[in-house]
Short mmCIF file of C-alpha atoms in Angstrom, two decimals:
data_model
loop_
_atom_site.label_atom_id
_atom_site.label_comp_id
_atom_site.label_asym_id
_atom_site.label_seq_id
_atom_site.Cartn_x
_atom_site.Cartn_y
_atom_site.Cartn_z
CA UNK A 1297 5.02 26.56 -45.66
CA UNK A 1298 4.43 23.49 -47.44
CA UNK A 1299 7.29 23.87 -49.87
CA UNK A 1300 9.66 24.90 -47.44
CA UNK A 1301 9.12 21.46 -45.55
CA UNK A 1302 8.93 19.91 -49.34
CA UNK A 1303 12.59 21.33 -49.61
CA UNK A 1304 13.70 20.18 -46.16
CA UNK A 1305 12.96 16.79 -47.14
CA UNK A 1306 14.74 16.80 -50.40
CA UNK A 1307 17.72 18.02 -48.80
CA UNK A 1308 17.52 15.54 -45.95
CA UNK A 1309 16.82 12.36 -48.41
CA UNK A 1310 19.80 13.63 -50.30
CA UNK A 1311 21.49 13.76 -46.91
CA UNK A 1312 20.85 10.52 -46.06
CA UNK A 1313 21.37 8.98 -49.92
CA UNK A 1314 24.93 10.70 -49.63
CA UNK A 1315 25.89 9.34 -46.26
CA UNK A 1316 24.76 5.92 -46.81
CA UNK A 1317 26.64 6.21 -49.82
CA UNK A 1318 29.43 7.31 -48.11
CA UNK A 1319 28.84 4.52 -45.38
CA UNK A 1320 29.23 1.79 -47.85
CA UNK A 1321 32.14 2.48 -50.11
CA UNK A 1322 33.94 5.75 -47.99
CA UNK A 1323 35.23 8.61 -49.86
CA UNK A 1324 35.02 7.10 -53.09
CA UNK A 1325 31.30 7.19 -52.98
CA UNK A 1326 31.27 11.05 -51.77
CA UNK A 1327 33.56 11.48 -55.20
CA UNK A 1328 30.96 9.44 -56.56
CA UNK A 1329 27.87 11.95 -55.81
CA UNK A 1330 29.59 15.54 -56.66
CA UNK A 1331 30.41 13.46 -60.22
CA UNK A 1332 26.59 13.41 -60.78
CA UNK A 1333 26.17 16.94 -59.19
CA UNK A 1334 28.20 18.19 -61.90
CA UNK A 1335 26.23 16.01 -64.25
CA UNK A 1336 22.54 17.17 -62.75
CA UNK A 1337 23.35 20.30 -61.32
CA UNK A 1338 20.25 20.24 -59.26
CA UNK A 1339 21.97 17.83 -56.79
CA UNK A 1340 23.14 20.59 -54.68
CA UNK A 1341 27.12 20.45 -53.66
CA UNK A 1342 26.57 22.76 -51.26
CA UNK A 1343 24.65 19.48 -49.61
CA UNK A 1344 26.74 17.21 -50.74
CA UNK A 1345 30.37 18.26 -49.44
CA UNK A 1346 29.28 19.02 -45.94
CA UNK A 1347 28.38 15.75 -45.47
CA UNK A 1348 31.51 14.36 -46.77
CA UNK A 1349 33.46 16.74 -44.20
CA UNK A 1350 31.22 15.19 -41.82
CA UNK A 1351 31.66 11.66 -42.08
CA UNK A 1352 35.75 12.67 -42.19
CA UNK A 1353 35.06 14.72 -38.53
CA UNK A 1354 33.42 11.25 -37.30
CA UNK A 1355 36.22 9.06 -38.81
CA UNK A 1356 34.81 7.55 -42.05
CA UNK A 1357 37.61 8.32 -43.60
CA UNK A 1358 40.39 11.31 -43.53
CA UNK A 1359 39.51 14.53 -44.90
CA UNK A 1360 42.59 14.48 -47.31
CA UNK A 1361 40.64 11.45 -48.56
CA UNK A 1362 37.40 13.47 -48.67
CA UNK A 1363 39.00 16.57 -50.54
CA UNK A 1364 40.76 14.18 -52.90
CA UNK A 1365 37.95 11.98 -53.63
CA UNK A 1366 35.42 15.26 -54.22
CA UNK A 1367 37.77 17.00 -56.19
CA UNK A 1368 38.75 13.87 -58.30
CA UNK A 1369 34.71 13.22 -58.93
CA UNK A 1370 34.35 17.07 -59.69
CA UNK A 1371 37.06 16.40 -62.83
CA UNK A 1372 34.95 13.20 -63.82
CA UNK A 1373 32.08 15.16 -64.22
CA UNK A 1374 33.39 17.96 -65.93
CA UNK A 1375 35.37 16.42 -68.01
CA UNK A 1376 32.18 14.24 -69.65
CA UNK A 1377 30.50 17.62 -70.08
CA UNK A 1378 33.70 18.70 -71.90
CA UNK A 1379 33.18 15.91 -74.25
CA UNK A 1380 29.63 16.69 -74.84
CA UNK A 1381 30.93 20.42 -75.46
CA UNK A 1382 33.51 18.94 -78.00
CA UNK A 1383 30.81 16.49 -79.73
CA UNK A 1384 28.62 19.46 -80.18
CA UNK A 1385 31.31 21.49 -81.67
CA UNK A 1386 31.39 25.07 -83.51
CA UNK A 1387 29.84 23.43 -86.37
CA UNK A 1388 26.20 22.21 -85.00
CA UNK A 1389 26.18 25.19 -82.59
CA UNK A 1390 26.14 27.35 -85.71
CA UNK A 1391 23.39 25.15 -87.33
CA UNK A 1392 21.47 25.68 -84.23
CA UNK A 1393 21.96 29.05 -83.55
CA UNK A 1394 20.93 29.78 -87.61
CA UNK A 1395 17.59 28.12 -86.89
CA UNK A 1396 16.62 29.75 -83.41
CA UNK A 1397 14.96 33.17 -83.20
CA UNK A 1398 17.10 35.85 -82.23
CA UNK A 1399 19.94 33.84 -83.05
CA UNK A 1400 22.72 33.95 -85.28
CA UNK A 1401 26.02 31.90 -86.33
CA UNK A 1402 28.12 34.46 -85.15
CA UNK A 1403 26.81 34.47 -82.16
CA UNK A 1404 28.50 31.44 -81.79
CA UNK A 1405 31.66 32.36 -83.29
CA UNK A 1406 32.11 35.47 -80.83
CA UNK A 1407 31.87 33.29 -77.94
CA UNK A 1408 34.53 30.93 -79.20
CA UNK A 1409 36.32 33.51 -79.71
CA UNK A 1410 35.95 35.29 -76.33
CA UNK A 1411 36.40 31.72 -74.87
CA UNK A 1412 39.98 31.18 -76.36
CA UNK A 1413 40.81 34.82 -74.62
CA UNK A 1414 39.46 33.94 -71.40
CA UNK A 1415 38.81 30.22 -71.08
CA UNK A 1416 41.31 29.96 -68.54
CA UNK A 1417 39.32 32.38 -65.95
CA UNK A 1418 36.14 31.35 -67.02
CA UNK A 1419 37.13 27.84 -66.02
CA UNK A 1420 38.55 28.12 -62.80
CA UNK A 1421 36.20 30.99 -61.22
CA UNK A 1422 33.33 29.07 -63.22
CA UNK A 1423 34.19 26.26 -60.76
CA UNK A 1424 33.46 28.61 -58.01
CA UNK A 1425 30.05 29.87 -59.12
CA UNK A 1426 26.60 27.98 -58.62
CA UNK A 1427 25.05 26.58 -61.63
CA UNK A 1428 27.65 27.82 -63.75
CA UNK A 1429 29.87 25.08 -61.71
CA UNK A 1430 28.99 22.49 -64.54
CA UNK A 1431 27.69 24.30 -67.84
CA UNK A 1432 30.91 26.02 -67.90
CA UNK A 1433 32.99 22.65 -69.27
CA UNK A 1434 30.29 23.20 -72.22
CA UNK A 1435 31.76 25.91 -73.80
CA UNK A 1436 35.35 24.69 -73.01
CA UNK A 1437 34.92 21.76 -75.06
CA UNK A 1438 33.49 23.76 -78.01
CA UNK A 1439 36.11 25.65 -78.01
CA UNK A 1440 38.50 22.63 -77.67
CA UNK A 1441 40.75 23.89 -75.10
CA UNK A 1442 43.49 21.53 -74.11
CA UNK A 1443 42.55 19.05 -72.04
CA UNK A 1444 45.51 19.27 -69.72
CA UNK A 1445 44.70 22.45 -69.37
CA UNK A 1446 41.10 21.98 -68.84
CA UNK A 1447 42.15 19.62 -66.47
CA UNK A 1448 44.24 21.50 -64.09
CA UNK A 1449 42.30 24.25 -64.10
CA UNK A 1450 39.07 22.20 -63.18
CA UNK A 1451 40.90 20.99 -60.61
CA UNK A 1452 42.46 23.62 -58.93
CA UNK A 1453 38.69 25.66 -58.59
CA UNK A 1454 37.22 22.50 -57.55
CA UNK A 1455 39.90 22.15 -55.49
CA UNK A 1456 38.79 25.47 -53.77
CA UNK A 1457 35.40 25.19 -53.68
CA UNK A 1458 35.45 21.89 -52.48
CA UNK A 1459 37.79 22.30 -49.65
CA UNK A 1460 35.46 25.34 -48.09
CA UNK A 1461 31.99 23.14 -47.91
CA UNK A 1462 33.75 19.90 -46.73
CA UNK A 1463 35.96 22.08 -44.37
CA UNK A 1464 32.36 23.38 -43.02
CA UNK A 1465 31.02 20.26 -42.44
CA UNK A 1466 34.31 19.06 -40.93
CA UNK A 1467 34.47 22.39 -38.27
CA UNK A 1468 30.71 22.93 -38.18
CA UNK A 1469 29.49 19.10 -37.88
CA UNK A 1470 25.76 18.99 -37.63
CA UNK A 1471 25.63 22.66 -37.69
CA UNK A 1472 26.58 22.84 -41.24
CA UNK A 1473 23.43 23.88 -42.06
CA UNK A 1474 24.15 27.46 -41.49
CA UNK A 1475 26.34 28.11 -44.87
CA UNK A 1476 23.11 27.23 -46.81
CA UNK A 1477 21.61 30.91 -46.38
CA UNK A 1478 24.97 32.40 -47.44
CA UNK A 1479 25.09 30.30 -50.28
CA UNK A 1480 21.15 31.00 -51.49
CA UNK A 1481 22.07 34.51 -51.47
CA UNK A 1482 24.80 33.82 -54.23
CA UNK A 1483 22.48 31.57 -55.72
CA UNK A 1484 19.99 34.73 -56.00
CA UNK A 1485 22.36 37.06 -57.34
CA UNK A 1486 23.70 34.73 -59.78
CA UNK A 1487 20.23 33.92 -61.21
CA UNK A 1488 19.56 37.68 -61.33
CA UNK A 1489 22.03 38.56 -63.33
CA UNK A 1490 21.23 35.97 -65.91
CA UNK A 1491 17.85 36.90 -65.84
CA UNK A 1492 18.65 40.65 -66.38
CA UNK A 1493 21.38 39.45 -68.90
CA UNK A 1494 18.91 37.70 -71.27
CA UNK A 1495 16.35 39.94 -70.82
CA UNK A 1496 18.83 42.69 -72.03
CA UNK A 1497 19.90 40.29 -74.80
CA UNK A 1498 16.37 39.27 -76.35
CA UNK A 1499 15.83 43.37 -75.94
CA UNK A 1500 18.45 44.45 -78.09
CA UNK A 1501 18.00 41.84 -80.65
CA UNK A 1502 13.56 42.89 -80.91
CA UNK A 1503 14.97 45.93 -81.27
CA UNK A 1504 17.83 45.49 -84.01
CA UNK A 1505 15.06 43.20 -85.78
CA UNK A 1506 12.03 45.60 -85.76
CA UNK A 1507 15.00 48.77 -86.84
CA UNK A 1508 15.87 46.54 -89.84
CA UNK A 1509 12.46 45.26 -90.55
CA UNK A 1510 11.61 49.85 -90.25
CA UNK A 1511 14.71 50.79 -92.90
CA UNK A 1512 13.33 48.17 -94.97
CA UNK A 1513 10.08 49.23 -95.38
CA UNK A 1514 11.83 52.69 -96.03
CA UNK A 1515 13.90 52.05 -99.05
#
């Protein structure tokens, strides 16, 4: 009980940051807030864009101002986690990966690799997926994929997954709040999967370790 009003709040401080926000400089400042959701991905979009297709409904401002300014703040962001990405580069992942447990360098190298196959599809349904919205310009600046092509294809998912929450808030008005359990349950599955992903991961690597550490011990 207690955290479930702890949440509400959150979400209606956030509310109210966002619209005052919005109140004083207009669309920019909704651009403004999904920039540092895709910096902190704990600031919820799902929150965010509603309210921007809100204050369009009442007259703030247009919603072709609110879908351009979101979609211009979701590039922003993702682009300065692209250049984090590209500072990190191939060459410190590797150092990292050599010096974390169940780790290797080529770990690194196969997902570079898999990334220049698919980075295009990665990017633009990664724009579509919660919490992979933002860590996905990560690995696209490791692997150093063009920026104009970064660019449009950040775009055009943000594009789409902007213009369904802010046209929710624009149909829905103070009703909005009804997408949230749709989106939780997304949220769930996602998190599953990564949790069942790296539990398979750090399963199959014990096991490859303890099989090498066995044959060892054999010769």
């Amino acid at each position: 009980m207690t955290d479930n009003v702890s949440e509400a709040s959150w979400l209606s401080v956030l509310a109210d940051w966002t619209v005052s926000l919005m109140d004083v400089i207009g669309a920019p400042g909704a651009g403004l807030a999904i920039a540092l959701e895709n910096l902190f991905p704990p600031l919820p979009s799902e929150v965010v864009l509603p309210m921007a297709g809100l204050a369009a409904s009442r007259g703030a401002f247009t919603l072709t101002e609110a879908l351009v300014w979101t979609t211009v703040g979701s590039i922003v962001g993702a682009f300065a986690l692209y250049g984090l990405g590209r500072w990190l580069g191939v060459a410190r992942l590797r150092a990292v990966a050599a010096r974390v447990p169940l780790l290797h360098p080529e770990d690194v190298d196969r997902t570079v690799a898999w990334f220049a196959k698919h980075g295009g599809k990665a990017v633009f349904f990664g724009r579509m997926i919660p919490l992979f919205r933002s860590l996905i310009s990560i690995p696209a600046g490791v692997a150093r994929m063009p920026l104009w092509r970064f660019g449009l294809l950040t775009a055009a998912g943000s594009l789409v997954w902007n213009s369904i929450f802010v046209l929710c808030g624009w149909f829905l008005g103070e009703s909005w709040h009804v997408v949230e359990a749709y989106v939780d349950v997304v949220q769930y599955i996602v998190v599953g999967l990564v949790v069942v992903g790296v539990a398979w991961f750090v399963y199959a690597r014990v096991r490859s370790l303890l099989d090498s550490r066995r044959d060892a011990a054999t010769d």
